[in-house]
Coordinates of C-alpha atoms and ligand atoms in Angstrom, one line a residue:
M1 CA 18.5 -1.9 138.7
N2 CA 18.0 -5.2 140.6
K3 CA 19.0 -8.2 138.5
N4 CA 15.7 -10.0 139.3
I5 CA 13.7 -6.9 138.1
I6 CA 15.8 -6.8 134.9
K7 CA 15.1 -10.5 134.5
S8 CA 11.3 -10.2 135.1
L9 CA 11.2 -7.1 132.8
S10 CA 12.9 -9.0 130.1
T11 CA 10.5 -12.0 130.6
V12 CA 7.6 -9.6 130.3
F13 CA 9.2 -8.1 127.2
C14 CA 9.7 -11.5 125.7
I15 CA 6.1 -12.6 126.4
G16 CA 4.9 -9.3 125.0
T17 CA 6.9 -9.7 121.8
Y18 CA 5.6 -13.3 121.5
I19 CA 2.0 -12.1 121.9
L20 CA 2.6 -9.2 119.5
S21 CA 4.1 -11.5 116.9
Y22 CA 1.3 -13.9 117.1
T23 CA -1.7 -11.6 117.5
A24 CA -3.1 -9.8 114.6
N25 CA -5.5 -7.0 114.3
A26 CA -9.0 -8.2 113.3
A27 CA -9.1 -6.4 110.0
P28 CA -10.5 -8.6 107.2
F29 CA -7.8 -10.5 105.3
E30 CA -9.0 -11.4 101.9
V31 CA -7.7 -14.6 100.4
L32 CA -8.2 -15.8 96.8
H33 CA -8.4 -19.6 96.3
W34 CA -10.4 -22.2 94.4
W35 CA -11.2 -24.6 97.1
T36 CA -14.9 -25.0 96.6
E37 CA -15.6 -28.7 96.6
P38 CA -16.7 -30.4 99.9
G39 CA -13.2 -31.7 100.9
E40 CA -11.6 -28.4 99.9
L41 CA -14.1 -26.5 101.9
Q42 CA -13.3 -28.5 105.0
S43 CA -9.6 -27.8 104.4
K44 CA -10.2 -24.2 103.9
Q45 CA -12.1 -24.2 107.2
V46 CA -9.0 -25.5 108.8
L47 CA -7.2 -22.5 107.5
V48 CA -10.0 -20.1 108.7
D49 CA -9.9 -21.7 112.2
H50 CA -6.1 -21.5 112.6
L51 CA -6.1 -17.9 111.5
K52 CA -9.0 -17.1 113.8
I53 CA -7.1 -18.2 116.8
K54 CA -4.5 -15.7 115.8
N55 CA -7.2 -13.0 115.4
I56 CA -7.1 -12.9 111.6
E57 CA -10.5 -12.6 110.1
F58 CA -10.4 -14.6 106.8
E59 CA -12.3 -13.0 104.1
D60 CA -13.3 -15.5 101.4
F61 CA -12.5 -14.8 97.8
A62 CA -13.3 -18.2 96.3
I63 CA -13.6 -18.8 92.6
V64 CA -15.2 -22.0 91.5
G65 CA -13.3 -24.3 89.2
G66 CA -10.9 -27.1 89.9
G67 CA -7.3 -26.5 88.7
G68 CA -7.7 -22.7 89.3
D69 CA -8.0 -21.4 85.7
G70 CA -11.0 -19.2 86.6
A71 CA -9.4 -18.0 89.8
I72 CA -6.2 -16.8 88.0
H73 CA -8.2 -14.8 85.5
V74 CA -10.3 -13.1 88.2
L75 CA -7.1 -12.3 90.1
Q76 CA -5.6 -10.7 87.1
M77 CA -8.6 -8.4 86.8
R78 CA -8.5 -7.5 90.4
A79 CA -4.8 -6.8 90.3
L80 CA -5.2 -4.7 87.1
S81 CA -7.8 -2.6 88.8
G82 CA -5.5 -2.0 91.7
T83 CA -7.4 -3.9 94.3
P84 CA -5.7 -7.3 94.7
P85 CA -6.6 -9.4 97.7
E86 CA -4.2 -9.6 100.7
A87 CA -3.2 -13.2 99.6
A88 CA -3.8 -15.5 96.7
Q89 CA -3.2 -19.2 96.0
I90 CA -0.4 -18.8 93.4
K91 CA 1.9 -21.7 92.6
G92 CA 5.0 -22.6 90.7
P93 CA 6.4 -20.4 87.9
D94 CA 3.4 -18.1 88.2
I95 CA 5.0 -16.8 91.4
T96 CA 7.9 -15.4 89.3
E97 CA 5.5 -13.9 86.8
W98 CA 3.6 -12.0 89.5
D99 CA 6.9 -11.0 91.1
K100 CA 8.1 -9.4 87.8
L101 CA 5.1 -7.0 88.2
S102 CA 6.5 -5.9 91.6
M103 CA 3.2 -6.6 93.2
L104 CA 4.3 -9.2 95.7
V105 CA 5.5 -8.9 99.3
S106 CA 8.9 -10.4 99.9
I107 CA 8.4 -13.1 102.5
D108 CA 12.0 -12.8 103.7
K109 CA 11.6 -9.1 104.5
L110 CA 8.4 -9.8 106.4
V111 CA 9.4 -12.7 108.7
D112 CA 12.6 -14.5 109.7
T113 CA 12.8 -17.3 107.2
R114 CA 16.3 -18.4 108.0
A115 CA 15.1 -21.7 109.7
W116 CA 12.9 -22.7 106.7
T117 CA 15.8 -24.5 105.0
N118 CA 15.9 -26.8 108.0
F119 CA 12.5 -28.2 107.4
L120 CA 11.5 -27.5 103.8
P121 CA 12.7 -29.9 101.0
E122 CA 14.8 -28.3 98.2
V123 CA 12.1 -28.8 95.6
V124 CA 9.6 -26.9 97.7
I125 CA 12.1 -24.1 98.4
N126 CA 12.9 -23.7 94.7
D127 CA 9.2 -23.7 93.9
V128 CA 8.3 -20.7 96.1
S129 CA 11.6 -18.8 95.6
V130 CA 12.6 -16.2 93.0
D131 CA 16.3 -15.4 92.8
N132 CA 16.8 -17.3 96.1
K133 CA 14.2 -15.2 97.9
Y134 CA 11.0 -16.6 99.3
M135 CA 8.1 -15.0 97.5
G136 CA 5.5 -17.6 98.4
V137 CA 4.6 -19.6 101.5
P138 CA 4.3 -23.4 100.8
I139 CA 1.7 -25.3 102.7
N140 CA 1.4 -28.8 101.3
I141 CA 2.5 -31.3 98.6
H142 CA 0.0 -33.2 96.5
R143 CA 0.9 -36.1 94.3
V144 CA -0.7 -36.0 90.9
N145 CA 0.3 -39.4 89.3
W146 CA -2.2 -41.5 91.2
L147 CA -4.6 -44.2 90.0
W148 CA -7.4 -44.7 92.4
L149 CA -9.0 -48.2 92.6
N150 CA -12.5 -48.8 93.9
T151 CA -11.9 -51.5 96.6
K152 CA -15.4 -53.0 96.3
I153 CA -15.3 -53.5 92.5
F154 CA -11.7 -54.8 92.5
K155 CA -12.4 -57.2 95.4
R156 CA -15.6 -58.5 93.8
F157 CA -13.7 -59.7 90.7
G158 CA -10.5 -60.5 92.5
L159 CA -8.6 -58.0 90.3
A160 CA -5.0 -57.0 90.9
A161 CA -3.8 -53.4 90.7
P162 CA -2.5 -52.7 87.1
T163 CA 1.1 -51.6 87.1
T164 CA 1.6 -51.5 83.4
W165 CA -0.6 -50.0 80.6
K166 CA -1.0 -53.5 79.2
Q167 CA -2.5 -54.7 82.5
F168 CA -4.6 -51.5 82.7
F169 CA -6.3 -52.3 79.4
T170 CA -6.9 -55.9 80.4
V171 CA -8.5 -54.9 83.7
A172 CA -10.5 -52.1 82.0
D173 CA -11.8 -54.4 79.2
F174 CA -12.7 -57.0 81.8
I175 CA -14.6 -54.5 83.9
Q176 CA -16.4 -53.1 80.9
A177 CA -17.5 -56.5 79.8
K178 CA -19.1 -56.9 83.2
G179 CA -21.2 -53.8 82.5
I180 CA -19.3 -51.6 84.9
K181 CA -17.7 -48.3 83.9
P182 CA -13.9 -48.9 84.0
L183 CA -12.9 -45.3 84.4
S184 CA -14.5 -42.2 85.9
M185 CA -13.5 -39.0 84.1
G186 CA -14.6 -35.4 84.4
G187 CA -15.1 -33.1 81.4
T188 CA -12.8 -30.2 81.6
P189 CA -9.5 -29.8 79.6
W190 CA -7.2 -29.9 82.6
Q191 CA -8.6 -33.3 83.6
D192 CA -7.9 -34.7 80.2
A193 CA -4.4 -33.3 80.4
L194 CA -3.9 -34.7 83.9
L195 CA -4.4 -38.2 82.5
F196 CA -2.1 -37.4 79.6
E197 CA 0.5 -36.1 82.0
S198 CA 0.8 -39.5 83.7
I199 CA 1.0 -41.3 80.4
A200 CA 3.7 -38.9 79.2
I201 CA 5.7 -39.6 82.3
S202 CA 5.4 -43.3 81.7
V203 CA 6.1 -43.3 78.0
L204 CA 8.8 -40.6 77.8
G205 CA 10.4 -41.3 81.2
P206 CA 11.0 -38.6 83.8
D207 CA 14.0 -37.0 82.2
N208 CA 12.4 -36.6 78.8
Y209 CA 9.1 -35.5 80.4
I210 CA 11.0 -32.7 82.1
K211 CA 12.8 -31.8 78.9
A212 CA 9.5 -31.6 77.1
F213 CA 7.2 -29.9 79.6
V214 CA 9.6 -27.8 81.7
Y215 CA 12.2 -26.9 79.1
F216 CA 10.1 -27.2 75.9
D217 CA 12.8 -29.2 74.2
N218 CA 11.6 -29.7 70.6
S219 CA 13.7 -32.8 70.1
V220 CA 11.4 -34.5 72.7
I221 CA 8.2 -32.7 71.8
N222 CA 8.5 -33.6 68.2
S223 CA 9.5 -37.3 68.7
A224 CA 8.2 -40.8 68.0
A225 CA 7.9 -41.3 71.8
M226 CA 5.6 -38.3 72.0
V227 CA 3.4 -39.7 69.2
E228 CA 3.3 -42.9 71.1
A229 CA 2.2 -41.1 74.3
F230 CA -0.7 -39.4 72.4
K231 CA -1.8 -42.7 70.9
L232 CA -1.9 -44.4 74.2
F233 CA -3.8 -41.5 75.7
K234 CA -6.4 -41.8 73.0
R235 CA -6.9 -45.5 73.7
L236 CA -8.4 -44.6 77.1
H237 CA -11.1 -42.4 75.6
R238 CA -13.4 -45.3 75.0
Y239 CA -13.7 -45.9 78.8
T240 CA -14.8 -42.4 79.6
S241 CA -18.2 -41.9 78.1
I242 CA -19.8 -40.7 81.3
A243 CA -17.7 -37.6 81.1
Q244 CA -19.9 -34.6 80.4
Q245 CA -18.6 -31.4 78.9
G246 CA -17.6 -29.1 81.6
Q247 CA -18.1 -31.7 84.4
D248 CA -15.8 -30.9 87.3
W249 CA -13.5 -33.5 89.0
F250 CA -15.7 -33.6 92.1
W251 CA -18.6 -35.2 90.2
A252 CA -16.3 -37.7 88.5
S253 CA -14.9 -38.5 91.9
Q254 CA -18.4 -39.2 93.3
S255 CA -19.3 -41.7 90.6
F256 CA -16.1 -43.6 91.4
I257 CA -16.5 -43.5 95.2
N258 CA -20.2 -44.5 94.9
D259 CA -19.1 -47.7 93.1
Q260 CA -20.3 -46.7 89.6
A261 CA -16.8 -46.7 88.2
A262 CA -13.7 -48.9 89.0
M263 CA -10.8 -46.5 88.4
F264 CA -10.0 -42.8 88.5
F265 CA -6.9 -40.8 87.7
M266 CA -6.6 -37.7 89.8
G267 CA -4.3 -35.9 92.2
D268 CA -4.8 -36.7 95.9
W269 CA -6.9 -33.6 96.7
V270 CA -9.7 -36.0 95.7
K271 CA -9.0 -37.9 98.9
G272 CA -10.1 -34.8 100.8
S273 CA -13.6 -35.0 99.3
W274 CA -13.8 -38.7 100.1
T275 CA -12.6 -38.1 103.7
A276 CA -15.3 -35.4 104.0
A277 CA -17.9 -38.0 102.9
G278 CA -16.7 -40.5 105.6
K279 CA -14.8 -42.8 103.0
E280 CA -11.6 -44.5 104.1
A281 CA -8.3 -45.3 102.4
L282 CA -8.0 -49.1 101.7
K283 CA -11.5 -49.9 102.9
D284 CA -13.2 -47.8 100.1
Y285 CA -10.4 -47.0 97.7
R286 CA -6.8 -47.8 97.1
C287 CA -4.1 -45.6 95.7
V288 CA -1.4 -46.9 93.3
P289 CA 0.9 -44.9 91.0
A290 CA -0.4 -44.5 87.5
P291 CA 0.8 -47.5 85.4
G292 CA 4.5 -47.2 84.4
T293 CA 5.1 -44.3 86.9
E294 CA 5.9 -46.1 90.1
E295 CA 9.4 -44.7 90.2
V296 CA 8.1 -41.1 89.8
F297 CA 6.4 -38.6 92.0
S298 CA 4.6 -35.9 90.0
Y299 CA 4.3 -33.1 92.6
N300 CA 1.9 -30.1 93.0
I301 CA 2.7 -27.7 95.8
D302 CA 0.0 -25.4 97.1
S303 CA 1.3 -22.0 98.2
F304 CA 0.2 -18.5 98.9
V305 CA 1.6 -15.1 97.8
L306 CA 1.0 -11.8 99.5
F307 CA 0.1 -8.7 97.6
K308 CA 1.6 -5.3 98.5
K309 CA -1.2 -3.1 99.8
V310 CA -1.1 0.2 101.7
N311 CA 1.6 -1.1 104.0
T312 CA 0.2 0.0 107.4
D313 CA 1.5 -1.5 110.6
V314 CA -1.8 -3.4 111.1
E315 CA -1.5 -4.9 107.6
Q316 CA 2.1 -5.9 108.1
T317 CA 1.2 -7.6 111.4
N318 CA -1.6 -9.5 109.7
Q319 CA 0.7 -10.6 106.9
K320 CA 3.3 -11.8 109.4
V321 CA 0.7 -13.7 111.4
F322 CA -0.7 -15.2 108.1
V323 CA 2.8 -16.4 107.0
N324 CA 3.8 -17.8 110.5
T325 CA 0.4 -19.6 110.8
L326 CA 0.7 -21.2 107.3
I327 CA 4.3 -22.4 107.9
S328 CA 3.6 -23.8 111.3
P329 CA 3.6 -27.6 111.7
E330 CA 0.3 -27.6 113.6
F331 CA -1.5 -25.9 110.7
Q332 CA 0.2 -28.0 108.0
I333 CA -0.7 -31.3 109.7
D334 CA -4.4 -30.3 110.3
F335 CA -4.7 -28.9 106.8
S336 CA -3.1 -31.8 104.9
K337 CA -5.2 -34.4 106.8
A338 CA -8.3 -32.6 105.5
K339 CA -6.9 -31.9 102.0
G340 CA -5.5 -35.4 101.2
S341 CA -1.9 -34.0 100.8
I342 CA 1.2 -34.2 102.9
P343 CA 2.7 -31.2 104.7
A344 CA 5.3 -29.2 102.8
R345 CA 7.4 -29.4 106.0
Q346 CA 9.4 -32.5 106.5
N347 CA 10.0 -34.4 109.7
V348 CA 6.4 -33.9 111.0
D349 CA 4.6 -36.8 112.7
L350 CA 2.4 -38.5 110.1
S351 CA 1.3 -41.3 112.3
S352 CA -2.3 -40.1 112.2
F353 CA -2.4 -39.8 108.4
D354 CA -4.1 -42.4 106.2
A355 CA -2.2 -45.1 104.3
C356 CA -2.2 -43.2 101.0
S357 CA -0.6 -40.1 102.5
K358 CA 2.0 -42.3 104.3
Q359 CA 2.8 -43.8 100.9
S360 CA 2.9 -40.4 99.4
A361 CA 5.4 -39.2 102.0
Y362 CA 7.6 -42.2 101.5
D363 CA 7.5 -41.9 97.7
F364 CA 8.2 -38.2 97.9
D365 CA 11.5 -39.0 99.7
H366 CA 12.4 -42.0 97.6
K367 CA 11.2 -41.5 94.0
I368 CA 12.1 -39.2 91.2
K369 CA 10.3 -35.9 91.6
V370 CA 8.9 -34.2 88.5
P371 CA 6.8 -31.0 88.5
S372 CA 3.2 -31.5 87.3
F373 CA 2.6 -29.4 84.2
T374 CA -1.2 -29.5 84.6
Q375 CA -0.9 -28.1 88.1
N376 CA 1.1 -25.0 87.3
M377 CA 4.4 -26.5 88.5
A378 CA 6.3 -26.6 85.2
T379 CA 5.4 -23.5 83.3
S380 CA 3.4 -20.3 83.8
S381 CA -0.3 -20.6 83.4
H382 CA -0.7 -18.9 80.1
Q383 CA 1.7 -21.4 78.5
Q384 CA 0.2 -24.3 80.3
G385 CA -3.4 -23.3 79.4
Q386 CA -2.7 -23.5 75.6
I387 CA -1.0 -26.8 75.9
I388 CA -3.8 -28.2 78.0
Q389 CA -6.4 -27.1 75.5
L390 CA -4.5 -28.8 72.6
I391 CA -4.2 -32.1 74.5
S392 CA -7.9 -32.0 75.4
D393 CA -9.0 -31.1 71.8
Y394 CA -7.0 -34.1 70.6
F395 CA -8.5 -36.4 73.2
N396 CA -12.0 -35.4 72.2
S397 CA -11.6 -35.1 68.5
E398 CA -12.6 -37.8 66.1
S399 CA -10.4 -36.6 63.3
L400 CA -7.1 -35.3 64.7
S401 CA -4.3 -37.9 64.5
A402 CA -1.6 -38.3 67.1
E403 CA 1.0 -37.2 64.5
E404 CA -1.0 -34.0 63.8
A405 CA -1.5 -33.2 67.4
V406 CA 2.3 -33.6 68.1
Q407 CA 3.0 -31.3 65.1
Q408 CA 0.6 -28.7 66.5
L409 CA 2.2 -29.0 69.9
D410 CA 5.6 -28.5 68.3
V411 CA 4.5 -25.3 66.6
M412 CA 2.7 -24.1 69.7
V413 CA 5.7 -24.5 71.9
K414 CA 8.0 -22.8 69.4
A415 CA 5.6 -19.8 69.4
L416 CA 5.3 -19.8 73.2
T417 CA 9.0 -19.7 73.7
S418 CA 9.9 -17.2 70.9
K419 CA 10.6 -13.8 72.4
Ligands
LIG501 C1 -4.8 -27.3 93.6 C2 -5.4 -28.1 94.7 C3 -6.9 -28.2 94.4 C4 -7.1 -28.8 93.0 C5 -8.5 -29.0 92.6 C6 -5.1 -27.9 92.3 O1 -4.5 -27.1 91.3 O2 -3.4 -27.3 93.8 O3 -5.3 -27.5 96.0 O4 -7.6 -29.0 95.4 O5 -6.5 -27.9 92.1 O6 -9.3 -27.8 92.7

């Protein structure tokens, strides 16, 4: 055969393969997630749109509730009844737990992942891998240990950003004396625990934080430093009276951004909701690390797992397209800009990102990285759920002392880790 014909046939073949690998069959692709607040909805729409271009019809399986506790329970029921969705937002050690049930699709077997090590940071690779195999697709990185400052209120009183807890209390007392709420706070246990997490990082230091909340080391859990962390945590309770039982983070974020409160502790997904409302970094809010945690980056990586289904060609093609879309730089950039995070991929152009995301990217590269235990990064959700409840009960109790709470934590952790 003529060389040119062979060449053009192989070009046609290559283009055909390319189209095949990037074009799915429009069967609905059900995805479980808990992105239900305005900023999260915009980010989810980015995902829907990117999949649509590749002919994937996103079927929404959204479960309301920040932090994802409700979503995980619904997913368990669906999986038990033999009808899991195609994909679910599962993160951290939970990926291993689901994998043990042999329900997950191995990403390595589905697509060529060999190049992923070139652009994913080690901490991200470890987070989504089980026994050195990719079982999840990472899409972004959130920083959890942020303190948000309301620009208008801080400017009005000429206040500097607190970098220590001592400064934090001085600023909070000053603002309270002016009749303004110092701290906005939601009313669900994981939000209480998120605040505690930053305090624990600052009081224990990153190494001991990891020993306590990743390895459940009782010498750190049952320590004077842990009691100190609980006591400091409780001192913040007096600033949080607008919290209502069950109030989700979105409503707390609204009172902050609408100038009714001066400060707010939350992961940077909150920035997505402010971006959706037309608010801007620096102009309307500032981001600083929680006091005493400037050398630490507490991370939360969003990722998706795929469930084994009937395994038809159509389904496999859709799964491949889903994974390849989620890992692409185009999607990760668009998604993170809406979500308030930074892409899981490194070396992407962040010039169009806001100042807080740029700082987050810099700090991710330069600071000590610790997994956020309140965001499923340190332990599986059943262990995490009980610890979070205890922390929240202590925060809201008028009688439980810090020493008692630490003792209860010690007993709880021993029970959680005994076989
Ligand atoms: C998730 C974020 C989400 C946040 C609030 C976190 O656990 O990782 O993607 O925006 O919960 O719902």
